[in-house]
mmCIF file of C-alpha atoms and ligand atoms in Angstrom:
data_model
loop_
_atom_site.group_PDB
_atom_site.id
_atom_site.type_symbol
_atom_site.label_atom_id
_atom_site.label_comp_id
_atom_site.label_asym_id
_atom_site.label_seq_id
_atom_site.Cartn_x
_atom_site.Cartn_y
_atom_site.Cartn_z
ATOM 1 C CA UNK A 1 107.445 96.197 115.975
ATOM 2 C CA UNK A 2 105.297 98.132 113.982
ATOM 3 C CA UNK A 3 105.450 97.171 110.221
ATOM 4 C CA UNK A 4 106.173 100.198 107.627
ATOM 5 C CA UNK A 5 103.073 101.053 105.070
ATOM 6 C CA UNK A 6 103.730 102.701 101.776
ATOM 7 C CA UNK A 7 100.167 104.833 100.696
ATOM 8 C CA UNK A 8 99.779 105.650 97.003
ATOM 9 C CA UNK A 9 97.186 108.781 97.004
ATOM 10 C CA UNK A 10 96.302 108.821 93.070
ATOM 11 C CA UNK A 11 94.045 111.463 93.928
ATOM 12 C CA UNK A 12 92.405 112.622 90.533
ATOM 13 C CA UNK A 13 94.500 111.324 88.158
ATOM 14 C CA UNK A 14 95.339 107.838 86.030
ATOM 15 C CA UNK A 15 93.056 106.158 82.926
ATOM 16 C CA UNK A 16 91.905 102.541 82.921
ATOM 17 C CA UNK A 17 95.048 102.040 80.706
ATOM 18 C CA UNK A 18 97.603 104.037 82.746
ATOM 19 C CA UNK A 19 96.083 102.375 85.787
ATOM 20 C CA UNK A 20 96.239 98.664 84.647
ATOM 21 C CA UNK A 21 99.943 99.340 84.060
ATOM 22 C CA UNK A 22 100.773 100.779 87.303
ATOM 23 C CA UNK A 23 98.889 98.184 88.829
ATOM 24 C CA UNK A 24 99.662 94.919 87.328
ATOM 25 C CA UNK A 25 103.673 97.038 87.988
ATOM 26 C CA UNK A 26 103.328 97.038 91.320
ATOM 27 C CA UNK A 27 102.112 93.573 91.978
ATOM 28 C CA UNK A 28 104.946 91.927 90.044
ATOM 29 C CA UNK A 29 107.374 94.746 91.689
ATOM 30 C CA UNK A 30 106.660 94.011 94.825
ATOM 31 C CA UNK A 31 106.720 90.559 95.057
ATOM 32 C CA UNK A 32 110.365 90.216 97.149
ATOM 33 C CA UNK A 33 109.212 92.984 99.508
ATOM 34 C CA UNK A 34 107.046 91.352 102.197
ATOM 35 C CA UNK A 35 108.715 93.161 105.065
ATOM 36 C CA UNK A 36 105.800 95.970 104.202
ATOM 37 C CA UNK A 37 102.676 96.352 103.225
ATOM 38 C CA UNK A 38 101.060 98.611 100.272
ATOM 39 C CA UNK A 39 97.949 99.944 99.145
ATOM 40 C CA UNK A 40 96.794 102.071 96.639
ATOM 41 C CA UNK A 41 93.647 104.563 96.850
ATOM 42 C CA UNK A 42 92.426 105.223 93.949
ATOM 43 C CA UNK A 43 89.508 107.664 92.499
ATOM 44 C CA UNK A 44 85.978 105.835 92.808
ATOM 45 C CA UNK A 45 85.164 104.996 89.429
ATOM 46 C CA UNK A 46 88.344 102.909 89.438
ATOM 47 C CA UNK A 47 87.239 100.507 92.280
ATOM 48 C CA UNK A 48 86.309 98.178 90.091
ATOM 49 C CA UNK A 49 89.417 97.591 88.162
ATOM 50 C CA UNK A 50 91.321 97.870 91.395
ATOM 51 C CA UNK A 51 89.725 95.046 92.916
ATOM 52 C CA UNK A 52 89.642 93.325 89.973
ATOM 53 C CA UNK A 53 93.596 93.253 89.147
ATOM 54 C CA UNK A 54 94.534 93.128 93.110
ATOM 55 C CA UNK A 55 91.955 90.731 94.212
ATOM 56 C CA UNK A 56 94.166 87.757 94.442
ATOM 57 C CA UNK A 57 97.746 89.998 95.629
ATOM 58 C CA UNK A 58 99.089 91.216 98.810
ATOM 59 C CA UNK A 59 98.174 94.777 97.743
ATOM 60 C CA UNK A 60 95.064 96.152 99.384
ATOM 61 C CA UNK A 61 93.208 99.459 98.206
ATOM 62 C CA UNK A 62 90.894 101.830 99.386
ATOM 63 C CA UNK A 63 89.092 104.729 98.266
ATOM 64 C CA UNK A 64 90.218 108.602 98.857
ATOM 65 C CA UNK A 65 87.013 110.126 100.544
ATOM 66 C CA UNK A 66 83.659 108.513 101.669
ATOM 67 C CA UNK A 67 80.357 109.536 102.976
ATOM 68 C CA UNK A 68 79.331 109.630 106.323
ATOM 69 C CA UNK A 69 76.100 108.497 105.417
ATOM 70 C CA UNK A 70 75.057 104.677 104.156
ATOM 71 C CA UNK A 71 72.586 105.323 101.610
ATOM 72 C CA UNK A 72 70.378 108.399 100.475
ATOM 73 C CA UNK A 73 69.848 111.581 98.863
ATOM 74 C CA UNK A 74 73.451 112.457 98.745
ATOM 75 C CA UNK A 75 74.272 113.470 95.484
ATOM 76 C CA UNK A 76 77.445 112.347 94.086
ATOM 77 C CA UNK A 77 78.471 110.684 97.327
ATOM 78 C CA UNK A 78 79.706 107.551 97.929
ATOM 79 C CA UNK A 79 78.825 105.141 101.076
ATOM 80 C CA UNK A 80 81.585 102.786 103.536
ATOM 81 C CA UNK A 81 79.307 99.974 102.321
ATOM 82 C CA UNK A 82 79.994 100.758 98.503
ATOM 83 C CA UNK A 83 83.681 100.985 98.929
ATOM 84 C CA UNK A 84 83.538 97.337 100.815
ATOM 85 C CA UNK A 85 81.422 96.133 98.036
ATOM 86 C CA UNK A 86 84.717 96.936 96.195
ATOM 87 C CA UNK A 87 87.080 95.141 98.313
ATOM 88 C CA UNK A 88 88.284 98.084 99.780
ATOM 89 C CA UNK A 89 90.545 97.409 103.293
ATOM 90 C CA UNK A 90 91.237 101.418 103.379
ATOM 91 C CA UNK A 91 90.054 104.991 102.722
ATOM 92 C CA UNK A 92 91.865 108.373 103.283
ATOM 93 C CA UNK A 93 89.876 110.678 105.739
ATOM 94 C CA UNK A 94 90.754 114.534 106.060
ATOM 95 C CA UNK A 95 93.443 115.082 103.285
ATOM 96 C CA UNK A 96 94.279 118.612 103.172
ATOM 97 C CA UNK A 97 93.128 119.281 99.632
ATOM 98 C CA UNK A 98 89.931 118.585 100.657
ATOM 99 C CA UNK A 99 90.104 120.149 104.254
ATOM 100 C CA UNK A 100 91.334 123.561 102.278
ATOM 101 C CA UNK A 101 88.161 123.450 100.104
ATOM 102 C CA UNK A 102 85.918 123.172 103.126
ATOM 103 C CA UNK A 103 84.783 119.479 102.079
ATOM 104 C CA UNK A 104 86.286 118.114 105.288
ATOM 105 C CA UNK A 105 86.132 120.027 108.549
ATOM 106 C CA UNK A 106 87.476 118.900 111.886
ATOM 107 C CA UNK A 107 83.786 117.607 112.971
ATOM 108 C CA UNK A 108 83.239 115.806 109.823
ATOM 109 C CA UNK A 109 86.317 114.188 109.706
ATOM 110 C CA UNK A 110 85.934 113.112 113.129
ATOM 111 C CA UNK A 111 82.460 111.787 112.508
ATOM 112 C CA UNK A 112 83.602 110.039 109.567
ATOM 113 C CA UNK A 113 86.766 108.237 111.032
ATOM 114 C CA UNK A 114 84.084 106.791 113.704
ATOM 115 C CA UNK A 115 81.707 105.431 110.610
ATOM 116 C CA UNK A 116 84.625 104.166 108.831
ATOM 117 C CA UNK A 117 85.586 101.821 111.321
ATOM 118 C CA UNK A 118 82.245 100.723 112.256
ATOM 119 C CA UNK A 119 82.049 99.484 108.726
ATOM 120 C CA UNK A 120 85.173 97.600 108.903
ATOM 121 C CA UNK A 121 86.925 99.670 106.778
ATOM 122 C CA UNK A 122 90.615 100.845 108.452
ATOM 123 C CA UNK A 123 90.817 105.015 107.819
ATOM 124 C CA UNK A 124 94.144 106.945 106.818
ATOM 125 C CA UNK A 125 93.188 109.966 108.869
ATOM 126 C CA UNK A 126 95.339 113.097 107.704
ATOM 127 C CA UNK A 127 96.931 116.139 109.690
ATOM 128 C CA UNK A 128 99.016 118.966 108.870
ATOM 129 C CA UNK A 129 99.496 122.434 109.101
ATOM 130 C CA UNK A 130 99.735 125.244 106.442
ATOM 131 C CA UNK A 131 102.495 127.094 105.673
ATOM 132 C CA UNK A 132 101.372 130.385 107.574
ATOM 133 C CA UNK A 133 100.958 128.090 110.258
ATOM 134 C CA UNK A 134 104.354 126.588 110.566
ATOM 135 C CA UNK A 135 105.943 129.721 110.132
ATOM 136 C CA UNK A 136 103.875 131.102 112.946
ATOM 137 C CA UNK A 137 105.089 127.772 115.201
ATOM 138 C CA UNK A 138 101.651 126.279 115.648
ATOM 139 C CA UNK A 139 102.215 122.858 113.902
ATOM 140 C CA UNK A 140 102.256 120.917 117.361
ATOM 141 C CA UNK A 141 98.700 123.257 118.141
ATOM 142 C CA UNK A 142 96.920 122.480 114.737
ATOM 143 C CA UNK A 143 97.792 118.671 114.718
ATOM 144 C CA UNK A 144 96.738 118.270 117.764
ATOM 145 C CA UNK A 145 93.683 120.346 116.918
ATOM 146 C CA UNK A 146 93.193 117.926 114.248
ATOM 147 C CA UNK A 147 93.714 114.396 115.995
ATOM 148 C CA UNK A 148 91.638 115.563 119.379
ATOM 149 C CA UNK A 149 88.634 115.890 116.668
ATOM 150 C CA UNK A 150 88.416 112.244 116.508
ATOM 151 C CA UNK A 151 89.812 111.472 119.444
ATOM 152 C CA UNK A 152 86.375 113.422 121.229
ATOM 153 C CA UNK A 153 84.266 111.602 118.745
ATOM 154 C CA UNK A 154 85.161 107.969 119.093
ATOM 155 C CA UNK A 155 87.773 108.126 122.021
ATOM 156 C CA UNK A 156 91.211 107.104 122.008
ATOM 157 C CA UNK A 157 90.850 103.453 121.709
ATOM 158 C CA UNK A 158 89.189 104.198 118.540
ATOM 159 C CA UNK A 159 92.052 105.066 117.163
ATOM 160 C CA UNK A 160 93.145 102.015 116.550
ATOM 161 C CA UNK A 161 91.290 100.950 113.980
ATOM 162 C CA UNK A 162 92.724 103.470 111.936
ATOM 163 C CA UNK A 163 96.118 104.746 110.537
ATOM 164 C CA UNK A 164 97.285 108.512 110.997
ATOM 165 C CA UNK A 165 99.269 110.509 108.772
ATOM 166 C CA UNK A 166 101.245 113.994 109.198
ATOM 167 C CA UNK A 167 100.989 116.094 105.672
ATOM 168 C CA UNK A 168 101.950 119.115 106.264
ATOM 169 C CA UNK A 169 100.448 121.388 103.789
ATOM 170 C CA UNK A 170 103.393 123.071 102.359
ATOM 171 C CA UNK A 171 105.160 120.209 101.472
ATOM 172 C CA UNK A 172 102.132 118.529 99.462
ATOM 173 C CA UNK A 173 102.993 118.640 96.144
ATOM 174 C CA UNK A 174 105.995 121.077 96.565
ATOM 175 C CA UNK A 175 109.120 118.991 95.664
ATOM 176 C CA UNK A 176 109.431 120.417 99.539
ATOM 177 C CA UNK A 177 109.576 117.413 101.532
ATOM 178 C CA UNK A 178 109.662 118.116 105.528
ATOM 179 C CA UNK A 179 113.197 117.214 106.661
ATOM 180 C CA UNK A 180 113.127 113.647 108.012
ATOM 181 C CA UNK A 181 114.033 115.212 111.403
ATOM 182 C CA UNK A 182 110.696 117.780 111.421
ATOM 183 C CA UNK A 183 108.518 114.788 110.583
ATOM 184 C CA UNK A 184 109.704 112.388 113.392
ATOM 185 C CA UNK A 185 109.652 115.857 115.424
ATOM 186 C CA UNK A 186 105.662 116.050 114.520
ATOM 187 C CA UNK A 187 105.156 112.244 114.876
ATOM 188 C CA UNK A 188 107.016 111.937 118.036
ATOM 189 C CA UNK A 189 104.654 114.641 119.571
ATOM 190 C CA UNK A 190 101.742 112.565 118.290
ATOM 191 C CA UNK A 191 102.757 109.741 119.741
ATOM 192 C CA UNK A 192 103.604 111.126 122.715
ATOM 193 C CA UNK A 193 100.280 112.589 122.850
ATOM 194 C CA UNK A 194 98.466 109.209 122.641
ATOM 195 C CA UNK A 195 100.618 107.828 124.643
ATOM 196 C CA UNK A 196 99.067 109.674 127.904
ATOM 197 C CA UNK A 197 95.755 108.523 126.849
ATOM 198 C CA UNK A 198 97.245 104.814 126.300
ATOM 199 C CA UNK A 199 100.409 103.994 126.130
ATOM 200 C CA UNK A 200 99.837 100.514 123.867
ATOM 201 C CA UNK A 201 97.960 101.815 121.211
ATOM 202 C CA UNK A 202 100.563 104.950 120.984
ATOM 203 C CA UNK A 203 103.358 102.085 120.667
ATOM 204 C CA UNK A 204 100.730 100.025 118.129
ATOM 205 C CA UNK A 205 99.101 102.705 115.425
ATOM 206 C CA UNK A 206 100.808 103.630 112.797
ATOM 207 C CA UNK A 207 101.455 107.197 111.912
ATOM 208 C CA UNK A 208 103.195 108.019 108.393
ATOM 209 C CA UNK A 209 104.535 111.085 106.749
ATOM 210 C CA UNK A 210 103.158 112.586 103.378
ATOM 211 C CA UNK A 211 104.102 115.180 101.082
ATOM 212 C CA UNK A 212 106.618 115.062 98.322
ATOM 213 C CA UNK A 213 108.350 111.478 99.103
ATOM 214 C CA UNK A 214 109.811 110.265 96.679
ATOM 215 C CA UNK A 215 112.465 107.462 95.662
ATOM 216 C CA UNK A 216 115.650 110.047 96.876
ATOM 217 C CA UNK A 217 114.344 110.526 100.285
ATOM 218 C CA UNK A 218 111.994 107.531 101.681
ATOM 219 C CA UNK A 219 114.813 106.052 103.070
ATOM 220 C CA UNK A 220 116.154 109.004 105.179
ATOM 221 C CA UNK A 221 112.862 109.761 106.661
ATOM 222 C CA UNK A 222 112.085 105.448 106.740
ATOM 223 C CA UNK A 223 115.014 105.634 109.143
ATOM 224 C CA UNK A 224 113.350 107.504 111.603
ATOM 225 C CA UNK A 225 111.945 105.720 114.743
ATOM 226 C CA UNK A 226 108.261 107.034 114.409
ATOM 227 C CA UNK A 227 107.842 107.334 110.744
ATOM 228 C CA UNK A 228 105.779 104.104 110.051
ATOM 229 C CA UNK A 229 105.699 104.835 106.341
ATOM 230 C CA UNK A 230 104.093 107.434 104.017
ATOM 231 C CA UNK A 231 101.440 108.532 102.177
ATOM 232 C CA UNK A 232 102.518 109.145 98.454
ATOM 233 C CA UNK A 233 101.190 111.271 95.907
ATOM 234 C CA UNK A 234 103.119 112.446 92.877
ATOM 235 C CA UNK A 235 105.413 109.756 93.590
ATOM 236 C CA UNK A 236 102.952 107.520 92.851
ATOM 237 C CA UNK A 237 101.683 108.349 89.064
ATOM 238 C CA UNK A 238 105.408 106.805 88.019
ATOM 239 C CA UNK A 239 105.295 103.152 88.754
ATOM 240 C CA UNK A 240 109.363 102.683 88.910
ATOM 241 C CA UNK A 241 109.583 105.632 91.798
ATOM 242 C CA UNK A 242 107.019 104.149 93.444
ATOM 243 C CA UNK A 243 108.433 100.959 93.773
ATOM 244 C CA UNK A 244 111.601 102.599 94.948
ATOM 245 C CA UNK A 245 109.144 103.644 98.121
ATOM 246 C CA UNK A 246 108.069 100.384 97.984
ATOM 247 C CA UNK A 247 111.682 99.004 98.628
ATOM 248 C CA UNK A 248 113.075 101.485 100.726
ATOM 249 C CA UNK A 249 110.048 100.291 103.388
ATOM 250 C CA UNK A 250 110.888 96.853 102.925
ATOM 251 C CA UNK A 251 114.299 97.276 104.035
ATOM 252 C CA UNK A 252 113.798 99.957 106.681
HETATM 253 P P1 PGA B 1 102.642 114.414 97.293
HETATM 254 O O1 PGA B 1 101.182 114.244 97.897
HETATM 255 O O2 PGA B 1 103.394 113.148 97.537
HETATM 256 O O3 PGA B 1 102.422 114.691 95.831
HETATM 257 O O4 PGA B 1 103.279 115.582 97.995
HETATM 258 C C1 PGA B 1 100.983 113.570 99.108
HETATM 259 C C2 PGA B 1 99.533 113.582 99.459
HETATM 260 O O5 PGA B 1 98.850 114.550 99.147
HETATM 261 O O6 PGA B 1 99.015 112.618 100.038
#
């Protein structure tokens, strides 16, 4: 039985204020919910006072991007080994906005997934089609596209030191959540896709859905046989809705 996961993608937002709040919310919010687990990613700067107000809760965190490299003349980059340094159990590989901006290709996120787990760290590698593409039918083609990138790299079994999440695009910040029947759809056909390679990891790894969850529909799409949890964005900058995530995993 694969235990649900509730993501909180910060991405680029939050203040050492507005973040101690959240933070210090969700540790005392969370405290009855132990059928789940939680972590927040926050931007790098905010490692610090991540690890420092989590350090001794249930909650892990991770980062939202990383380096492939260790150490070197890389520029506003930041290594595996610095996020550990930070605690960090997690970091988010391949998210769309930066896969859009051509910071993250299919290569490089492959490449990356493989360093992340060398390090110890566990990646949240993310998928997802635009919306051109999923009008044109060719979310099964790109997703696949997507998870055969690291699958080449490190091999299915490599997989599992990871966690996999289906964003599609158009729902990312839309208010337009995929209908909980599309996601387990996509995540079905994922699994199903590992599970010719090997069918224990497919029924092991976790795969979650992201874009636009929120406290109205996590349940709904919680219900759904392959959705293992989600990866939260908006949803996550208001600690109450959040925690309504939070709950709604716990008693999936
Ligand atoms: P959203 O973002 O919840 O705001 O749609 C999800 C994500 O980008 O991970």
């Amino acid at each position: 039985m694969r235990r649900k996961l509730v993501v909180a993608n910060r991405k680029m937002n939050g203040n050492l204020q507005t973040n101690k709040a959240f933070l210090e919310g969700l540790i005392t919010g969370t405290r009855g919910y132990s059928n789940a687990d939680y972590v927040v990613c926050v931007p790098h700067p905010y490692l610090f006072q991540a690890q420092a107000i989590l350090k001794d809760s249930s909650i892990a965190w991770g980062g939202q991007n990383m380096s492939r490299y260790q150490s070197g003349a890389y520029t506003g980059s930041v290594s595996p080994n610095m996020l550990i340094e930070f605690g960090c159990e997690y970091v988010i590989i391949g998210h769309s906005e930066r896969r859009q901006r051509g910071f993250d290709t299919d290569l490089s996120t492959g490449e990356r997934f493989e360093v992340a787990t060398k390090a110890g760290l566990k990646p949240i590698f993310c998928m997802g089609e635009t919306l051109a593409e999923y009008e044109e039918g060719l979310t099964d083609i790109v997703t696949i596209r997507q998870l055969n990138a690291v699958i080449h790299e490190i091999g299915v079994l490599g997989l599992s030191g990871g966690i996999l999440a289906y964003e599609p695009v158009w729902a990312i910040g839309t208010g337009k959540a995929a209908t909980p029947e599309h996601a387990q759809n996509v995540l079905s056909f994922l699994r199903g896709h590992i599970e010719i390679l090997d069918a224990e990891l497919a029924q092991n790894i976790r795969i979650l859905y992201g874009g636009s969850v929120n406290a109205t529909n996590a349940a709904k799409l919680f219900s759904m046989p392959d959705i293992d949890g989600a990866l939260v964005g908006g949803a996550s900058l208001n600690t109450d809705e959040f925690l309504a995530i939070c709950r709604a995993a716990n008693n999936a």
